[in-house]
C-alpha cells in the first residue's frame, strides 16, 4: 500500500473516551499483573489507531492547506485532543499507582515511570488558563514576524526573502540587507519586548503554581529531561567557550581571508565563498534516485529502509502551491511508516532533507518494534543525534549531489562548529532571563549582548539595534520553546564524535549508530550515550579530543578548492 491509499476514518471520540475509562478502571481494580498488562496492550491499540488518524490528518493538511476536508479534520483533532488528554493522563496515573510496579518495571523498564512523574510535575488543572495565555503570546510573536513586508531591491519581501541578499557578493548589498531586517525589528521593538516580558512572567507564574522556585527547572521538565540539570549545562557551556570558541574564531578568520575582507563585520558572515554556494545537481527524482544508491551502499539496513520509503511513497518533497512551509519527519504507527515532508527549492537544503530528515526517519523505522509507543522516539537532544550524524555518515556520497563537493563538505562541517557558540548563547540568555524574571527589557538586551561577546567575539555590529543586544528577537525558540535550543548543540557534539569515529573505523562507528537508532526512546539521553559508546558532553574534557581532530581536519583541508 502507498501513502495515498492509507485510509483515514475519523475516530469516534466517545468510544475512545469510554474505552480508555474502562481500561483505567481495569488497571485500578486488577488482581494480577497479567490483567494490567492486558489493559496496556489494549490501550496501545487504541492509542495507535487514534494517533495514526491524527498524524494522517496533520500530514495531509500540511501537504495541501487548501483541502477543506483535511482542514476540518485538523480542527476536529485540535478540539478533541485537549479533551482526551485528561483521560490519557488518568490512564497513566493508574499505571503509576499500580501495585504491580515491580512487574511493570521488569517488562517495560523504569523510564515509563519517570515520564509519568514528569507529566505530573508539569501539569495541574489550575494552570490551564495560564497555558492558554502562553499559547496566545507565542502565536502573537509568530504573527508579528510573519507580518513583515520589507521593501528591498525594488520588491516587497517577507523576512526569509532577505536571506539571499545577506549572502550577496556585494558588501553594500549585504549591509543594507542586514539593516533592512533590523529596521523591521526596531520598528516593532516595543511589541517584541512586551510579548517576551509577558511570556517570562506567565511562565514564572505557572512555575510557582506548580511549586517551583522559578521557570528554569520546569523548563527542563517540559523538555522531558530527567538526567541532567542547569548546573551541568552551565559546565557544558563553559567547555564550549574553552574548546570551541577559539576554533570558531579560526574558522571565521579563514573565511575573512577567503572573501578578502580584513575588517569583518556581522553582515559579512553570510558570504561563505566568493564564487557562490554549492548548488545541488538534478531534479527531485534524480536526488531521490541518488539517495537510494547512497543508502544501499551505506549499509544493508539503510538500503532496506530507503526502499520501504520509496515503495510506499512516504515523501512529499517538492514545494508547491498551498503547501505548508518548512520540513519535518513523522511516523504513522498503524502502517509502521515514517513520513518525510519538505519544500525543495534547489538549494543545498534539499540534500539536508535527504540526510537529516532521513536520519530521523531511519531511527524511527529502526525502533518501530518498541514495546511502548512512548519508546519510539527519545527526547529531543537524542533525536537530533540520529539526524545530524546521518549528515556526516553520508559525506562519502556527496559527489552524487554536488559538483562543488569540497565546498559543500567544508561549509557543512565548519557551520556545524560555528553553530555551537551561537547555540549556547541562546541557552545562557534564557537561564539569565528566567532566573531574574524581574529584569527590564533593556537589562535583557544588555545581558544578551554581554553573552554574545563571550561566545561569538567575531560578531562586530554596525547596526544600532544589534549593538544594543536585539539580535535574539528573530530566534523563535526563545519565544515559543524555552530551553529547547541547547539540545541542538548537545546532539551536534555527539554527531561530531560519530564523524571522528567514522573516519577512524567506519564499521564500529556504524554499528554504534545503528544500535542507538534501534534503542529509540527506550532510554534517557545519558543512558543512550553509554549504549552508543559516546562521551558524555557534560563531563569535563569530553570535547577536547574531538575538537582537536576537527581542527586538524580543517587545517589540512586543501583551501585552494574553496573559492
Ligand atoms: Zn532534526
XYZ file of C-alpha atoms and ligand atoms in Angstrom:
564
model
C 0.000 0.000 0.000
C 1.156 3.508 -0.824
C 0.756 6.526 1.433
C -2.069 7.851 -0.732
C -4.017 4.657 -0.088
C -3.676 4.826 3.709
C -7.286 5.178 4.683
C -8.469 7.899 7.021
C -11.507 7.334 9.240
C -12.451 9.918 11.845
C -12.126 8.312 15.313
C -15.232 8.126 17.422
C -14.383 10.299 20.432
C -16.984 8.869 22.806
C -15.918 5.316 22.028
C -12.270 6.232 22.518
C -13.025 8.022 25.785
C -15.143 5.167 27.162
C -12.609 2.573 26.162
C -9.847 4.451 27.986
C -12.049 4.917 31.058
C -12.793 1.176 31.089
C -9.103 0.279 30.750
C -8.183 2.718 33.530
C -10.790 1.039 35.738
C -9.383 -2.351 34.819
C -5.891 -1.333 35.923
C -7.155 0.196 39.152
C -9.018 -2.995 40.050
C -6.580 -5.526 38.615
C -5.909 -8.573 40.756
C -2.894 -9.690 38.748
C -0.071 -8.259 36.645
C -1.478 -10.117 33.608
C -4.681 -8.069 33.833
C -2.701 -4.808 33.968
C -0.581 -5.919 31.066
C -3.633 -6.909 29.028
C -5.090 -3.426 29.609
C -1.839 -1.795 28.493
C -1.834 -3.844 25.265
C -5.429 -2.837 24.529
C -4.575 0.770 25.292
C -1.668 0.662 22.815
C -4.093 -0.460 20.087
C -6.434 2.468 20.809
C -3.552 4.922 21.064
C -2.056 3.690 17.762
C -5.341 3.976 15.919
C -6.128 7.453 17.270
C -2.559 8.704 16.833
C -2.346 7.348 13.275
C -5.522 9.136 12.243
C -4.340 12.391 13.859
C -0.960 12.121 12.088
C -2.532 11.279 8.739
C -4.698 14.394 9.010
C -1.812 16.598 10.016
C 0.344 15.347 7.094
C -2.408 15.701 4.510
C -3.375 19.117 5.848
C 0.223 20.335 5.574
C 0.588 18.936 2.023
C -2.431 20.915 0.915
C -3.593 23.578 3.348
C -6.397 24.431 0.914
C -8.013 20.980 1.091
C -11.202 21.746 3.010
C -11.812 18.178 4.145
C -8.485 17.810 5.960
C -8.636 21.356 7.274
C -11.896 20.464 9.002
C -10.461 17.205 10.306
C -7.467 19.126 11.656
C -9.852 21.417 13.548
C -11.553 18.309 14.903
C -8.286 16.971 16.344
C -7.299 20.405 17.700
C -10.522 20.422 19.695
C -10.745 16.808 20.887
C -7.008 16.480 21.605
C -7.018 18.564 24.802
C -10.358 16.979 25.796
C -8.927 13.466 25.581
C -5.606 14.283 27.224
C -7.269 14.184 30.637
C -8.303 10.533 30.030
C -4.865 9.599 28.735
C -3.385 11.166 31.856
C -5.715 9.249 34.152
C -4.699 6.044 32.442
C -1.034 6.861 33.045
C -1.790 7.719 36.649
C -3.387 4.285 37.113
C -0.215 2.629 35.806
C 1.875 4.850 38.046
C -0.091 3.857 41.140
C -0.408 0.197 40.246
C 0.625 -2.254 42.942
C 2.325 -4.313 40.232
C 5.048 -1.759 39.677
C 7.908 -4.254 40.069
C 6.487 -6.462 37.315
C 5.777 -3.407 35.160
C 9.338 -2.147 35.530
C 10.622 -5.639 34.689
C 8.681 -5.693 31.459
C 8.658 -2.046 30.350
C 11.679 -0.511 32.066
C 11.705 2.319 34.584
C 11.726 5.134 32.033
C 7.943 4.966 31.686
C 7.546 5.807 35.361
C 9.971 8.715 35.165
C 7.983 10.048 32.203
C 4.713 9.868 34.109
C 6.359 11.567 37.089
C 7.363 14.460 34.827
C 3.861 14.679 33.436
C 2.523 15.013 36.971
C 5.105 17.670 37.864
C 4.400 19.856 34.835
C 0.631 19.903 34.844
C -2.232 20.744 37.186
C -5.718 21.825 36.071
C -5.089 25.185 37.837
C -2.658 26.245 35.120
C -4.902 25.620 32.091
C -5.770 29.306 31.685
C -2.148 30.346 32.031
C -1.157 27.799 29.374
C -3.764 29.219 27.039
C -2.341 32.710 27.552
C 1.164 31.375 26.918
C -0.029 29.854 23.619
C -1.700 33.095 22.619
C 1.507 35.042 23.200
C 3.651 32.697 21.131
C 1.082 32.872 18.304
C 1.232 36.674 18.582
C 5.003 36.523 18.136
C 4.700 34.269 15.056
C 2.107 36.550 13.523
C 4.127 39.695 14.173
C 7.170 38.156 12.489
C 5.106 36.862 9.571
C 3.597 40.339 9.088
C 6.947 41.736 7.919
C 6.787 43.398 4.498
C 10.242 44.656 3.753
C 10.938 46.885 0.795
C 14.196 45.829 -0.752
C 15.715 45.642 -4.231
C 12.512 47.088 -5.685
C 10.416 44.302 -4.132
C 8.287 43.790 -1.028
C 9.630 40.750 0.810
C 8.849 38.689 3.915
C 11.785 38.130 6.307
C 13.026 34.833 4.729
C 13.102 36.621 1.350
C 16.055 38.704 2.537
C 18.336 35.740 3.252
C 19.680 35.550 -0.293
C 20.803 39.217 -0.072
C 22.614 38.519 3.192
C 24.881 36.194 1.139
C 25.396 38.639 -1.729
C 28.907 39.149 -3.114
C 28.481 42.928 -2.924
C 29.285 44.128 0.564
C 26.926 47.109 0.306
C 24.039 44.806 -0.542
C 24.790 42.613 2.479
C 24.976 45.615 4.784
C 21.751 47.158 3.572
C 20.000 43.759 3.763
C 21.057 43.438 7.413
C 19.840 46.969 8.095
C 16.545 46.252 6.341
C 15.927 43.169 8.505
C 16.848 45.092 11.643
C 14.668 48.059 10.782
C 11.650 45.743 10.927
C 12.627 44.532 14.399
C 13.462 48.054 15.559
C 10.108 49.389 14.380
C 8.402 46.704 16.479
C 10.922 46.694 19.304
C 8.407 47.606 21.966
C 5.978 44.885 20.830
C 8.670 42.191 20.834
C 9.794 43.335 24.287
C 6.237 43.280 25.611
C 5.422 39.836 24.215
C 8.582 38.386 25.707
C 8.103 40.155 29.032
C 4.587 38.728 29.319
C 5.845 35.268 28.363
C 8.546 35.360 31.030
C 6.017 36.494 33.637
C 3.330 33.941 32.760
C 5.868 31.091 32.687
C 7.207 32.195 36.068
C 3.649 32.279 37.429
C 2.997 28.754 36.126
C 6.248 27.530 37.678
C 5.310 28.988 41.074
C 1.819 27.469 40.946
C 3.425 24.084 40.321
C 5.745 24.579 43.297
C 8.997 25.546 41.535
C 11.203 28.457 42.568
C 11.324 29.817 39.016
C 10.768 28.605 35.454
C 14.230 27.104 34.878
C 13.615 23.695 36.460
C 10.112 23.462 34.996
C 11.547 24.334 31.578
C 13.859 21.313 31.840
C 10.975 19.020 32.827
C 8.881 20.297 29.949
C 11.660 19.086 27.657
C 11.344 15.660 29.326
C 14.860 15.789 30.801
C 15.422 13.501 33.720
C 19.169 13.060 33.896
C 20.776 16.485 33.672
C 20.194 19.884 35.227
C 21.116 23.541 34.753
C 24.402 23.232 36.680
C 25.599 20.501 34.306
C 24.512 22.557 31.314
C 26.412 25.601 32.654
C 29.590 23.499 32.888
C 28.990 22.262 29.339
C 28.660 25.830 28.039
C 31.962 26.636 29.708
C 33.553 23.743 27.775
C 32.198 25.210 24.549
C 33.733 28.561 25.480
C 37.100 26.989 26.226
C 37.382 24.433 23.416
C 35.077 25.535 20.609
C 35.156 29.350 20.597
C 38.866 29.507 19.610
C 38.225 27.060 16.754
C 35.188 29.062 15.621
C 37.336 32.212 15.638
C 39.866 30.429 13.454
C 37.151 29.334 11.005
C 35.901 32.924 10.761
C 39.462 34.173 10.252
C 39.909 31.737 7.301
C 36.599 32.954 5.952
C 37.595 36.633 6.092
C 40.860 35.810 4.271
C 38.960 33.800 1.662
C 36.475 36.565 0.914
C 39.181 39.233 1.108
C 37.860 41.348 3.977
C 40.137 42.335 6.839
C 37.685 44.308 8.983
C 34.978 41.628 9.133
C 31.502 42.795 10.265
C 28.409 40.795 11.167
C 26.950 41.326 7.674
C 29.973 39.638 6.090
C 29.417 36.327 7.901
C 26.792 35.209 5.370
C 29.261 35.150 2.472
C 30.984 31.768 2.596
C 32.550 31.632 -0.868
C 33.299 34.390 -3.359
C 32.036 32.254 -6.236
C 28.761 31.355 -4.569
C 27.445 28.453 -2.535
C 27.453 24.881 -3.927
C 24.162 24.056 -5.641
C 22.617 20.574 -5.831
C 22.524 18.636 -9.087
C 19.495 17.282 -10.934
C 15.754 17.076 -10.451
C 13.929 15.820 -7.368
C 13.700 12.406 -8.999
C 17.474 12.403 -9.592
C 18.087 13.400 -5.991
C 15.862 10.604 -4.668
C 17.463 8.052 -7.015
C 20.911 9.120 -5.881
C 19.796 8.921 -2.254
C 18.605 5.368 -2.958
C 22.010 4.451 -4.380
C 23.712 6.106 -1.406
C 21.634 4.335 1.240
C 22.126 0.975 -0.479
C 25.877 1.452 -0.440
C 25.967 2.797 3.117
C 24.508 -0.337 4.754
C 22.062 -3.196 4.320
C 19.645 -1.656 6.836
C 19.626 1.838 5.314
C 19.061 0.240 1.887
C 16.008 -1.651 3.198
C 14.768 1.459 4.941
C 15.017 3.658 1.868
C 13.330 1.034 -0.336
C 10.473 0.959 2.157
C 10.182 4.765 1.957
C 10.109 4.803 -1.846
C 7.872 1.734 -2.285
C 5.220 3.224 -0.019
C 5.796 6.783 -1.328
C 6.458 8.180 2.118
C 7.827 11.510 0.897
C 6.341 14.827 -0.118
C 9.389 16.792 -1.160
C 8.613 19.465 -3.728
C 7.414 22.890 -2.819
C 4.004 23.618 -4.368
C 1.046 25.951 -4.135
C -0.983 25.571 -0.957
C 1.662 23.509 0.817
C 2.710 24.489 4.340
C 6.284 25.745 4.809
C 9.258 24.005 6.410
C 10.175 20.355 6.714
C 9.636 17.525 9.185
C 9.726 13.798 9.736
C 6.874 11.997 11.473
C 5.622 8.431 11.993
C 2.289 6.674 11.381
C 2.124 3.643 13.707
C -0.795 1.869 12.012
C 1.258 1.393 8.822
C 4.606 1.390 10.612
C 5.591 4.197 8.282
C 7.897 7.165 8.741
C 6.984 10.153 6.581
C 9.203 12.975 5.284
C 7.778 16.377 4.393
C 9.813 19.198 2.858
C 9.868 22.116 0.442
C 12.671 21.544 -2.068
C 13.896 24.861 -3.512
C 17.012 23.702 -5.363
C 19.498 24.779 -2.695
C 21.858 22.661 -0.582
C 18.949 22.473 1.873
C 17.309 19.844 -0.364
C 20.179 17.467 0.311
C 19.985 18.214 4.037
C 16.432 16.842 3.914
C 17.651 13.620 2.288
C 20.288 13.192 5.007
C 18.973 14.948 8.152
C 15.245 14.137 7.934
C 16.127 10.706 6.555
C 18.254 10.212 9.688
C 15.175 10.850 11.847
C 13.127 8.539 9.635
C 15.754 5.788 9.755
C 15.792 5.951 13.548
C 12.037 5.588 13.957
C 11.997 2.874 11.282
C 14.681 1.045 13.281
C 12.857 1.404 16.613
C 9.365 0.650 15.338
C 9.174 -2.610 17.265
C 9.399 -0.605 20.511
C 7.498 -2.233 23.346
C 5.614 1.034 24.084
C 4.649 3.955 21.797
C 6.474 6.241 24.287
C 9.680 4.425 23.397
C 9.577 5.135 19.660
C 11.382 8.490 19.907
C 13.762 9.693 22.607
C 13.984 13.254 23.972
C 14.981 15.983 21.522
C 18.737 16.145 22.171
C 18.937 12.415 21.378
C 16.647 12.624 18.325
C 18.956 15.155 16.737
C 21.956 12.845 17.167
C 20.403 10.428 14.656
C 19.704 13.132 12.093
C 22.883 15.192 12.499
C 25.112 12.095 12.472
C 23.499 10.852 9.266
C 24.591 14.145 7.671
C 28.199 13.093 8.436
C 27.849 9.389 7.578
C 26.727 10.402 4.075
C 29.779 12.604 3.298
C 31.380 9.957 1.004
C 28.346 10.191 -1.330
C 28.116 13.971 -1.610
C 29.647 13.853 -5.115
C 26.322 12.346 -6.256
C 24.565 15.553 -5.251
C 27.087 18.382 -5.816
C 29.708 19.417 -8.352
C 31.486 21.501 -5.708
C 31.752 18.645 -3.268
C 34.730 20.150 -1.372
C 32.916 23.412 -0.850
C 29.830 21.577 0.319
C 31.650 19.421 2.869
C 33.872 22.234 4.179
C 30.887 24.558 4.664
C 28.817 21.826 6.288
C 31.489 20.870 8.798
C 32.558 24.412 9.702
C 28.934 25.578 10.043
C 28.325 22.727 12.456
C 31.185 24.074 14.604
C 30.373 27.797 14.494
C 26.800 26.884 15.354
C 27.861 25.724 18.828
C 28.878 29.115 20.324
C 25.666 30.639 18.996
C 23.620 27.762 20.409
C 24.995 28.205 23.913
C 24.448 31.976 23.668
C 20.733 31.341 23.156
C 20.755 28.928 26.089
C 22.675 31.085 28.568
C 20.455 34.077 27.791
C 17.354 32.123 28.780
C 18.925 30.964 32.040
C 19.700 34.588 32.918
C 16.207 35.755 31.937
C 14.234 33.094 33.828
C 16.410 33.274 36.958
C 15.685 37.009 37.159
C 12.191 37.414 35.735
C 12.001 40.971 37.079
C 14.657 42.222 34.624
C 13.571 45.069 32.354
C 13.627 44.694 28.540
C 16.691 46.974 28.450
C 18.521 44.843 31.002
C 17.686 41.739 28.947
C 19.178 43.271 25.808
C 22.322 44.287 27.655
C 22.612 40.748 29.024
C 22.246 39.257 25.525
C 25.000 41.482 24.134
C 27.339 40.557 27.010
C 26.794 36.839 26.458
C 27.270 37.321 22.735
C 30.642 38.987 23.337
C 31.723 35.998 25.402
C 30.868 33.264 22.862
C 30.914 34.998 19.469
C 33.561 37.740 19.739
C 33.736 37.889 15.930
C 30.255 39.372 15.691
C 31.058 43.051 15.154
C 27.949 45.134 14.624
C 27.383 48.455 12.945
C 23.615 48.311 13.338
C 22.210 50.148 16.358
C 19.654 47.513 17.426
C 22.196 44.688 17.191
C 24.787 46.645 19.140
C 22.212 47.255 21.895
C 21.529 43.498 22.088
C 18.455 42.921 19.901
C 19.600 40.009 17.745
C 17.531 37.432 19.607
C 14.124 38.783 18.521
C 14.456 36.609 15.405
C 15.207 33.372 17.288
C 11.729 31.857 17.557
C 12.729 29.156 20.072
C 13.425 31.875 22.662
C 9.758 32.816 22.482
C 7.957 29.538 21.790
C 10.179 26.683 23.050
C 12.116 27.797 26.120
C 15.313 25.840 26.866
C 14.964 23.734 23.703
C 17.941 25.249 21.895
C 20.747 23.583 23.858
C 19.501 20.218 22.533
C 20.781 21.003 19.045
C 24.251 21.718 20.408
C 24.353 18.584 22.569
C 23.347 16.487 19.563
C 25.883 18.295 17.388
C 28.839 17.481 19.606
C 27.703 13.840 19.676
C 27.381 13.840 15.883
C 30.942 15.228 15.730
C 32.064 12.213 17.746
C 30.427 9.917 15.190
C 32.151 11.833 12.378
C 35.553 11.352 14.003
C 34.870 7.659 14.746
C 33.657 7.144 11.203
C 36.988 8.424 9.844
C 38.867 6.099 12.225
C 36.757 2.948 11.898
C 33.616 3.020 9.803
C 32.289 -0.430 10.796
C 32.497 0.284 14.524
C 31.029 3.768 14.174
C 28.127 2.499 12.081
C 27.420 -0.387 14.463
C 27.196 2.045 17.399
C 24.973 4.381 15.411
C 22.603 1.638 14.286
C 22.392 0.313 17.837
C 21.493 3.823 19.029
C 18.752 4.130 16.392
C 17.238 0.767 17.363
C 17.022 1.825 21.012
C 14.717 4.697 20.046
C 13.294 6.298 23.174
C 13.631 3.317 25.478
C 16.366 5.070 27.459
C 17.301 8.569 28.625
C 19.938 10.774 26.993
C 22.844 9.769 29.230
C 21.871 6.092 29.084
C 21.743 6.247 25.284
C 25.194 7.855 25.149
C 26.620 4.941 27.128
C 24.937 2.403 24.855
C 26.364 4.119 21.769
C 29.886 4.447 23.238
C 29.645 8.231 23.070
C 31.358 10.532 25.529
C 29.088 12.420 27.897
C 29.345 16.113 26.878
C 28.724 17.205 30.466
C 31.981 15.629 31.609
C 34.952 17.925 31.739
C 37.392 17.278 28.901
C 34.863 15.382 26.772
C 35.099 17.874 23.894
C 38.880 18.178 23.766
C 39.767 15.166 21.634
C 37.001 15.648 19.063
C 37.690 19.369 18.661
C 41.410 18.703 18.180
C 40.633 16.203 15.405
C 38.215 18.609 13.741
C 40.783 21.402 13.934
C 43.373 19.187 12.252
C 40.825 18.281 9.557
C 40.206 21.993 8.906
C 43.913 22.871 8.962
C 44.731 20.117 6.479
C 41.861 20.906 4.128
C 43.113 21.992 0.698
C 41.784 25.551 0.789
C 42.701 26.240 -2.829
C 39.469 24.344 -3.632
C 37.334 26.852 -1.724
C 36.678 29.844 -3.915
Zn 16.060 17.351 13.166
